[in-house]
PDB file of C-alpha atoms and ligand atoms in Angstrom:
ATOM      1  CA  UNK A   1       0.000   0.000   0.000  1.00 96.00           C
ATOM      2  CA  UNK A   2       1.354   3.373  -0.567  1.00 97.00           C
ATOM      3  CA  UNK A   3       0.311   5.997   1.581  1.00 98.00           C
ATOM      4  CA  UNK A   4      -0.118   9.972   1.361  1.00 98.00           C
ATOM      5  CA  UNK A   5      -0.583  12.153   3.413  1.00 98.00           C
ATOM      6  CA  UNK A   6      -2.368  15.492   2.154  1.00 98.00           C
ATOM      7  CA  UNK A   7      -2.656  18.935   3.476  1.00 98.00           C
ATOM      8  CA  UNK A   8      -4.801  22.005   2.846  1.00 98.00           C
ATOM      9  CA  UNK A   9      -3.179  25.378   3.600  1.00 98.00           C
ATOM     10  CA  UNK A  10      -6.966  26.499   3.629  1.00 98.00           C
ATOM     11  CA  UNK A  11      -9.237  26.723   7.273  1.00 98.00           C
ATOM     12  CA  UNK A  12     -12.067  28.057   5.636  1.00 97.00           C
ATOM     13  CA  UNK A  13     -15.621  25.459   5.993  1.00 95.00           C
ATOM     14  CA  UNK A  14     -16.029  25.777   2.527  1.00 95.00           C
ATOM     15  CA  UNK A  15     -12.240  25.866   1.177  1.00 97.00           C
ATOM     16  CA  UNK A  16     -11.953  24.979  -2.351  1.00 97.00           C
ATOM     17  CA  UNK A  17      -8.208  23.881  -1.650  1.00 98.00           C
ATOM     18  CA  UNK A  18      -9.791  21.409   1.039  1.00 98.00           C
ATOM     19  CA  UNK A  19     -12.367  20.170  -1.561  1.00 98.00           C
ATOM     20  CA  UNK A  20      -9.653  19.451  -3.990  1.00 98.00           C
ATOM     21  CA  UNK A  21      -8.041  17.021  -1.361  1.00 98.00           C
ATOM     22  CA  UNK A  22     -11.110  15.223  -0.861  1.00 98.00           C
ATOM     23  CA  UNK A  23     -11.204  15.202  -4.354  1.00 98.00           C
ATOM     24  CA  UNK A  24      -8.136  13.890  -4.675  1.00 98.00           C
ATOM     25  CA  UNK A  25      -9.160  11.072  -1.977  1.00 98.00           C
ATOM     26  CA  UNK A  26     -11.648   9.574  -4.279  1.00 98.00           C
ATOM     27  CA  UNK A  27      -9.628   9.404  -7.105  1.00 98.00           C
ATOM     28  CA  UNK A  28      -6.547   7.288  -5.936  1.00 98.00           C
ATOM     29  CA  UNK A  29      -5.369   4.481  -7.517  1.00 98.00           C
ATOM     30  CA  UNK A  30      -6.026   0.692  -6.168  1.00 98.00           C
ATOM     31  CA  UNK A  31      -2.680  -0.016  -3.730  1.00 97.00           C
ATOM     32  CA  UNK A  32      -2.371   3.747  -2.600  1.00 98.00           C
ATOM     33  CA  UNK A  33      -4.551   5.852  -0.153  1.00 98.00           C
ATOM     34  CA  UNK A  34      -4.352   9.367   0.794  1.00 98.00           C
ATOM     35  CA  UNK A  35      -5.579  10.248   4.235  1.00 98.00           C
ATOM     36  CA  UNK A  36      -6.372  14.224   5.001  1.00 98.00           C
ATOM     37  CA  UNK A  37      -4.157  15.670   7.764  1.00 98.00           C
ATOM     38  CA  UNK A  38      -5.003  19.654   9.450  1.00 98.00           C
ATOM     39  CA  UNK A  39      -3.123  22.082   9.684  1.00 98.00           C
ATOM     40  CA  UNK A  40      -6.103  24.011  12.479  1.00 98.00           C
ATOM     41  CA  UNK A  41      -4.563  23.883  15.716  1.00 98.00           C
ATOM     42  CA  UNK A  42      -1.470  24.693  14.933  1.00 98.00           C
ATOM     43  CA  UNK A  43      -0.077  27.921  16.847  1.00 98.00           C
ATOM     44  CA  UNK A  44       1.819  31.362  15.356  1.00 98.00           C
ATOM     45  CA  UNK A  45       5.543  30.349  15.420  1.00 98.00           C
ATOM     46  CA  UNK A  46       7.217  31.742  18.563  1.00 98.00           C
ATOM     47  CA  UNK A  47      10.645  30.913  19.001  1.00 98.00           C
ATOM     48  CA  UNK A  48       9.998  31.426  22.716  1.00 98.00           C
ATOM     49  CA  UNK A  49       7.015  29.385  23.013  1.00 98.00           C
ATOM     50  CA  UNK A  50       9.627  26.963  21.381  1.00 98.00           C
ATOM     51  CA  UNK A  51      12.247  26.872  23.965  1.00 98.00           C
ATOM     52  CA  UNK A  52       9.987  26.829  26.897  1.00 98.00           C
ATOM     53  CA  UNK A  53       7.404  24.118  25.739  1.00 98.00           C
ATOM     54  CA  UNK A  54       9.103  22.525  22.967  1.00 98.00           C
ATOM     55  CA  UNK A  55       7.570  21.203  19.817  1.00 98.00           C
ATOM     56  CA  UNK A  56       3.354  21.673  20.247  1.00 98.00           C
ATOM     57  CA  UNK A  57       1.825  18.093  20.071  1.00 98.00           C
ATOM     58  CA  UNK A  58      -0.387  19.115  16.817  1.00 98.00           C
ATOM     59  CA  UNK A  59       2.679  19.884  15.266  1.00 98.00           C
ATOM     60  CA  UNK A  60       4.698  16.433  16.451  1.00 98.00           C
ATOM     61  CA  UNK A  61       2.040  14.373  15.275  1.00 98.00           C
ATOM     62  CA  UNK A  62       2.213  16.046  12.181  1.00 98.00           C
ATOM     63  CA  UNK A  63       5.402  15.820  11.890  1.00 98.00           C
ATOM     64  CA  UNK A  64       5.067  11.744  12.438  1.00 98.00           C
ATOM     65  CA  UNK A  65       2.021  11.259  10.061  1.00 98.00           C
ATOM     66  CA  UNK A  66       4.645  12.725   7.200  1.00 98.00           C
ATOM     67  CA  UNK A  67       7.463  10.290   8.590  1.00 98.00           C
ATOM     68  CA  UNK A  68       4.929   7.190   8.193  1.00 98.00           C
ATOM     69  CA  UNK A  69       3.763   8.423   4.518  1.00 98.00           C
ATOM     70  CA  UNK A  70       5.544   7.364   1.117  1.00 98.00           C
ATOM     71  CA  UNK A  71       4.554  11.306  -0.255  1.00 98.00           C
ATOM     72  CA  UNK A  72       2.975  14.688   0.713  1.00 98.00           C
ATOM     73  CA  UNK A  73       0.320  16.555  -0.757  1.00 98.00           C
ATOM     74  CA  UNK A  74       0.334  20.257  -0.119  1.00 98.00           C
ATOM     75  CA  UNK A  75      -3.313  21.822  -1.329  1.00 98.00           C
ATOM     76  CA  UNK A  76      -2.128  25.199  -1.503  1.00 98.00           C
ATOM     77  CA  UNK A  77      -4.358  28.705  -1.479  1.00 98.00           C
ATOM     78  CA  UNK A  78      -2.469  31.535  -3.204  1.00 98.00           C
ATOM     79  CA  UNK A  79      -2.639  34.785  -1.306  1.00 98.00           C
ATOM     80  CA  UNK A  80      -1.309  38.023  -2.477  1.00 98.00           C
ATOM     81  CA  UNK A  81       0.368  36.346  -5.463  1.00 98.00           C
ATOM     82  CA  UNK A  82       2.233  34.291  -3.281  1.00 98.00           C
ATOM     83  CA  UNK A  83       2.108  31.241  -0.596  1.00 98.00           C
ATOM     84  CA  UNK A  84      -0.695  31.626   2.633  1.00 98.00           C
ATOM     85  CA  UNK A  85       0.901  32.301   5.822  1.00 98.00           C
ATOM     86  CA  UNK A  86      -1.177  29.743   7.801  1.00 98.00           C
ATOM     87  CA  UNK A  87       0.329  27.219   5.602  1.00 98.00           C
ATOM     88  CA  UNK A  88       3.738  28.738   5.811  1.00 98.00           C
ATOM     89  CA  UNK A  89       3.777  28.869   9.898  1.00 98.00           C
ATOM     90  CA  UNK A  90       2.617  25.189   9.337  1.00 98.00           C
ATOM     91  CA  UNK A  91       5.569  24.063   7.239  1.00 98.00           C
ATOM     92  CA  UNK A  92       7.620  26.452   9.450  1.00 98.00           C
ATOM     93  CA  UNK A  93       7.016  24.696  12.515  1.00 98.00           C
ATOM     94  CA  UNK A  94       7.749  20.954  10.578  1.00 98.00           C
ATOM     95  CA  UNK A  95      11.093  22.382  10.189  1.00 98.00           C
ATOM     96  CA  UNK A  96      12.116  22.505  13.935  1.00 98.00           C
ATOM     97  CA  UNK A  97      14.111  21.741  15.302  1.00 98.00           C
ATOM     98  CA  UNK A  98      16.879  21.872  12.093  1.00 98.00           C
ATOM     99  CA  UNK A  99      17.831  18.553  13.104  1.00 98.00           C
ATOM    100  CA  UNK A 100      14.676  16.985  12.220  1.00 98.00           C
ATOM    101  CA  UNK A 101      14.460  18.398   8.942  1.00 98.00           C
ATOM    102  CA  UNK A 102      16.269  15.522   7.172  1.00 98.00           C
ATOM    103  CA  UNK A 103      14.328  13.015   9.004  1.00 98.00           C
ATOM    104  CA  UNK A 104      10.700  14.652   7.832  1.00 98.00           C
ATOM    105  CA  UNK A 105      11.621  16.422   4.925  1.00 98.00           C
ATOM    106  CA  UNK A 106      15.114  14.811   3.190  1.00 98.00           C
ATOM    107  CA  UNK A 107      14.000  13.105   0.269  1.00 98.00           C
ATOM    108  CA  UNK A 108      10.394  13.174   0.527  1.00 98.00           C
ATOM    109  CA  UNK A 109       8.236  12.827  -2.811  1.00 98.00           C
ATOM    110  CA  UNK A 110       6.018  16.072  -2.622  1.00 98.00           C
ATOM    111  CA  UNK A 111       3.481  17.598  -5.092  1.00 98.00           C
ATOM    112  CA  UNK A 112       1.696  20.767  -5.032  1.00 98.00           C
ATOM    113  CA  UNK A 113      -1.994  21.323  -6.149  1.00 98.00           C
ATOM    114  CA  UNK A 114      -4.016  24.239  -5.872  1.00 98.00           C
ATOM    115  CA  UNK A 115      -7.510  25.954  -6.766  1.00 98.00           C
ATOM    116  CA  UNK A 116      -8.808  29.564  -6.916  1.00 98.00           C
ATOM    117  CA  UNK A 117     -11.747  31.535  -7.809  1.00 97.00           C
ATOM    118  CA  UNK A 118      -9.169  33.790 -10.214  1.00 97.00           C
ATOM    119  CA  UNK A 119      -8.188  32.907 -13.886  1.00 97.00           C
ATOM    120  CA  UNK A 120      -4.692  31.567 -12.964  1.00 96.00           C
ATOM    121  CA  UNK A 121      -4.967  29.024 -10.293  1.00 97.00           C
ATOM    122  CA  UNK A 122      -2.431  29.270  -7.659  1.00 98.00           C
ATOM    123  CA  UNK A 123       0.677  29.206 -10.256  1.00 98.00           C
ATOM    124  CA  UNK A 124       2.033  31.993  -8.662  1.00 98.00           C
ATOM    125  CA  UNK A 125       1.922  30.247  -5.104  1.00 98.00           C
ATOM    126  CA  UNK A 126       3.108  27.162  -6.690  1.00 98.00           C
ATOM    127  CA  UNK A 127       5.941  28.605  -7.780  1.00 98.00           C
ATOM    128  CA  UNK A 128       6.390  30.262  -4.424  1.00 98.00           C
ATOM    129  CA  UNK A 129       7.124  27.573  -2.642  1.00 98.00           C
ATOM    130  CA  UNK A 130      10.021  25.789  -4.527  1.00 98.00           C
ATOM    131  CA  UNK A 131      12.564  27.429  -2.844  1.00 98.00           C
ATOM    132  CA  UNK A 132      10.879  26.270   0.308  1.00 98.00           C
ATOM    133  CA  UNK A 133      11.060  22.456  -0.865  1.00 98.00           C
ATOM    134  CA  UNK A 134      14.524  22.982  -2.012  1.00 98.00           C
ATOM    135  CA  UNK A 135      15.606  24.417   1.571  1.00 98.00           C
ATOM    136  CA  UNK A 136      13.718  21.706   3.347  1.00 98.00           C
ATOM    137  CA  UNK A 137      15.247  18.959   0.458  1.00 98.00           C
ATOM    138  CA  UNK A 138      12.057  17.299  -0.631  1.00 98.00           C
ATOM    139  CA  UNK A 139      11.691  15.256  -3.538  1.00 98.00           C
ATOM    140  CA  UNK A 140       9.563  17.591  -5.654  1.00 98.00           C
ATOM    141  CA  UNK A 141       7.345  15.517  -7.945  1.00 98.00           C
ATOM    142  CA  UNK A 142       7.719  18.306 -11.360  1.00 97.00           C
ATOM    143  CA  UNK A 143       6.182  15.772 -14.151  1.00 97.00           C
ATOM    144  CA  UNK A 144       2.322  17.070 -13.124  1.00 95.00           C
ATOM    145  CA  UNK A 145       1.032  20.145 -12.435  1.00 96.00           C
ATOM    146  CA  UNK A 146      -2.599  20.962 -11.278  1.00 98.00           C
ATOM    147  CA  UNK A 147      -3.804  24.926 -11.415  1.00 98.00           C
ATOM    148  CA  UNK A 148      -7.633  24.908 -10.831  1.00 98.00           C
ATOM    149  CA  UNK A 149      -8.765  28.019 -11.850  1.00 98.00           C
ATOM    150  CA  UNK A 150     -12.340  29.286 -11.307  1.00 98.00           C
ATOM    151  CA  UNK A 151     -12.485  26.740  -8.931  1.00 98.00           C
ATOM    152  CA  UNK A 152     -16.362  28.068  -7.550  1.00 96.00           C
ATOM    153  CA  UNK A 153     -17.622  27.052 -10.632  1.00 97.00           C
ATOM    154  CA  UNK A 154     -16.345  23.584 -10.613  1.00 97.00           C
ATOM    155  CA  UNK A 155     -18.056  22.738  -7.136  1.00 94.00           C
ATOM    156  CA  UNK A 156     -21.749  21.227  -7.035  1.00 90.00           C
ATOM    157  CA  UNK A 157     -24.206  22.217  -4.590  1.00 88.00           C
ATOM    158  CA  UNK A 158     -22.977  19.184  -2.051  1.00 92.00           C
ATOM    159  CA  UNK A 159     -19.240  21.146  -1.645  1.00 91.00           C
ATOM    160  CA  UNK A 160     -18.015  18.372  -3.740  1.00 96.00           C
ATOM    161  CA  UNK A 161     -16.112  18.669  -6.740  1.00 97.00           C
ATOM    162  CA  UNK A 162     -18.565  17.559 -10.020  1.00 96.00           C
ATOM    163  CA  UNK A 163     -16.392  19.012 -12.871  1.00 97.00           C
ATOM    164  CA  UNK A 164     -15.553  15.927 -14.607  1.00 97.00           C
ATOM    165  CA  UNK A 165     -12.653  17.517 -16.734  1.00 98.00           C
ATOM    166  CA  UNK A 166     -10.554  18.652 -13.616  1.00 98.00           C
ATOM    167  CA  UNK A 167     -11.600  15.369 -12.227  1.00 98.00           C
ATOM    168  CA  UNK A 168      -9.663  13.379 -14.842  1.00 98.00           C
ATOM    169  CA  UNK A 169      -7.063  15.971 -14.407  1.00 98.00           C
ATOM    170  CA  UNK A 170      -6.905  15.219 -11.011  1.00 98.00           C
ATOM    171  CA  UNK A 171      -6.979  11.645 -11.134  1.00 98.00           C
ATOM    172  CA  UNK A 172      -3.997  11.364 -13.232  1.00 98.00           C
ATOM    173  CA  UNK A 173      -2.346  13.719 -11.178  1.00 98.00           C
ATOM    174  CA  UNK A 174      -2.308  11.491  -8.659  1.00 98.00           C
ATOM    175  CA  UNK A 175      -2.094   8.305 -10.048  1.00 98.00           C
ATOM    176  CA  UNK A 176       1.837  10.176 -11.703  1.00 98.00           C
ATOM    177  CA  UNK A 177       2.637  11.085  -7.486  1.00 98.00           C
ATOM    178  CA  UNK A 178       1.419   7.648  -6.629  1.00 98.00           C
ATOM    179  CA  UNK A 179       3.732   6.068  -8.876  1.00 98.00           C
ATOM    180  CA  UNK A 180       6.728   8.505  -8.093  1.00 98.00           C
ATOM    181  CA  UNK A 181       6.234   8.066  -3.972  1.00 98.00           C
ATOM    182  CA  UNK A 182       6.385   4.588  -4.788  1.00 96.00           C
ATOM    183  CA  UNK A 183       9.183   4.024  -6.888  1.00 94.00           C
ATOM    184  CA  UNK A 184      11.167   6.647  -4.723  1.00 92.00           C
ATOM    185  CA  UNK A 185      10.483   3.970  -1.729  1.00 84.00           C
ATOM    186  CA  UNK A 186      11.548   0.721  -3.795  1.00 87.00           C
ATOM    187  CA  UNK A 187      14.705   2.412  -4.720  1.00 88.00           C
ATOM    188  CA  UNK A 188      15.308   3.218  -0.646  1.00 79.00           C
ATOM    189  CA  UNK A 189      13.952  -0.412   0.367  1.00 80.00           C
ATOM    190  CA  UNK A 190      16.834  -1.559  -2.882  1.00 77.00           C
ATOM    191  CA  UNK A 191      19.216   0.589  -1.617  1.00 62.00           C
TER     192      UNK A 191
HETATM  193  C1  FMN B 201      -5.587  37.732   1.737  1.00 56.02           C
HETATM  194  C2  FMN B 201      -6.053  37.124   0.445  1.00 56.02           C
HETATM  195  C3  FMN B 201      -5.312  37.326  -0.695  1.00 56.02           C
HETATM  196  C4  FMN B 201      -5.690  36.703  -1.885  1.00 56.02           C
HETATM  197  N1  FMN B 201      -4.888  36.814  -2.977  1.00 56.02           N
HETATM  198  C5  FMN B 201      -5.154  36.081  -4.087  1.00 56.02           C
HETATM  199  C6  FMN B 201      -4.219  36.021  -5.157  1.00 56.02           C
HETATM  200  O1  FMN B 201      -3.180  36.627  -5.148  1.00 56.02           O
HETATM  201  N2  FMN B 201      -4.516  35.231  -6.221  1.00 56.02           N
HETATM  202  C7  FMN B 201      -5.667  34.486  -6.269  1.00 56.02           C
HETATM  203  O2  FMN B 201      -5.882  33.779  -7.247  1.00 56.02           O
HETATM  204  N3  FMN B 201      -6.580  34.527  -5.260  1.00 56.02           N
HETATM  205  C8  FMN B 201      -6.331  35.298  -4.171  1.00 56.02           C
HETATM  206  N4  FMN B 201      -7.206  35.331  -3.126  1.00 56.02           N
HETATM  207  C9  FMN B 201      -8.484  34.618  -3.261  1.00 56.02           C
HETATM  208  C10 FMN B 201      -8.312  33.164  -2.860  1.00 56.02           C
HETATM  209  O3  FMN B 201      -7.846  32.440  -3.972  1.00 56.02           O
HETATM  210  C11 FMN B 201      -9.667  32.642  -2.401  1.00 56.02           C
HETATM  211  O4  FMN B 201     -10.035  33.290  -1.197  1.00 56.02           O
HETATM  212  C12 FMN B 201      -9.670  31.146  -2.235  1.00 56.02           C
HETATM  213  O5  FMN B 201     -11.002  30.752  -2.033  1.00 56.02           O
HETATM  214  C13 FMN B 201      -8.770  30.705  -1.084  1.00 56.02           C
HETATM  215  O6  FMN B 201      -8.649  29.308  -1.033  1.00 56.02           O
HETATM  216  P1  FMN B 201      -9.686  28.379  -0.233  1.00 56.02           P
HETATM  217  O7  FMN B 201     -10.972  28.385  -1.028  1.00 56.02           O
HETATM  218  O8  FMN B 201      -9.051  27.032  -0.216  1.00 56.02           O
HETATM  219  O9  FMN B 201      -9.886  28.981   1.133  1.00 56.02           O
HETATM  220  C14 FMN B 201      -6.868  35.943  -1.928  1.00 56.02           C
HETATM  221  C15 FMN B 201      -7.627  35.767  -0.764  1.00 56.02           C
HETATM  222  C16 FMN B 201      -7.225  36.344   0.407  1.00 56.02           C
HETATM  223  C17 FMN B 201      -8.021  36.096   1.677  1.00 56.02           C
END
């Protein structure tokens, strides 16, 4: 079985980044499952909450749900042209302490998605957060890309997603990160 782990950088009830995850749920391939992880709980990096209380437990659990997972999903919002703070201070706190980075982050197959009401689709968040992947050394998965644009008229009355077209788009998109997470662990299980 290969596992994923997925996570919106949305809060919002009715996120359409959230409802691409779900989505995305549906749509995986027989072997492979993708299980939805939050981000909600987690609190405003403070370096001094930090050093007095350590790592918060929703972050450490995080933290161990990406350990346990064969690839990442990051459902990404794009704010201001660029990446969403909340999902940011999320990644942010993954990253501590330094010496933990490799451990979560070295080598892990990740993909980006993302969906907005505008005519561009996140691309400009997307592309915002490669130097974020390359500091943390993930495995970015480049062969797919997925930019849902207009993504409140894609979405049926239910909150689901009932475009087929970005369905199918989404479907191969994750059966290409399936098979990359998974050939990235036989060659570490070979190796
Ligand atoms: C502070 C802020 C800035 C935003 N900036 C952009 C932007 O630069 N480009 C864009 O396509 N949408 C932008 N939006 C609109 C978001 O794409 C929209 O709110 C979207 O629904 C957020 O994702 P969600 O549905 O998963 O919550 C912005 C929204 C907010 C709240």
């Amino acid at each position: 079985m290969t596992r994923l782990v997925g996570l919106s950088g949305s809060l919002r009830q009715g996120s359409f980044n959230s409802t691409l995850l779900r989505a995305a749920a549906e749509l995986m391939p027989d072997g492979a499952e993708l299980t939805i992880a939050t981000i909600r709980g987690i609190p405003l990096y403070d370096g001094d909450l930090e050093a007095a209380e350590g790592i918060p437990e929703t972050v450490a659990s995080l933290k161990e749900a990406i350990v346990a997972a064969d690839g990442l999903i990051l459902a990404t919002p794009e704010y201001n042209n660029s990446i969403p703070g909340v999902l940011k201070n999320a990644i942010d706190w993954l990253s501590r302490p330094p010496a933990d980075i490799k451990r979560v982050f070295g080598g892990k197959p990740m993909a980006l998605v993302g969906a907005s009401p505008g005519g561009f689709g996140t691309i400009l968040s997307q592309n915002a957060w490669l130097p974020v992947f390359r500091t943390l050394g993930v495995r970015f998965w480049s062969d797919g890309r997925l930019l849902v644009s207009r993504a409140h008229t894609l979405i049926g009355g239910d909150g689901a997603l009932s475009d087929e077209k970005t369905k199918e788009q989404l479907r191969a998109f994750v059966a290409g990160f399936t098979a990359f997470a998974q050939s990235t662990r036989s060659a570490h299980s070979a190796g």
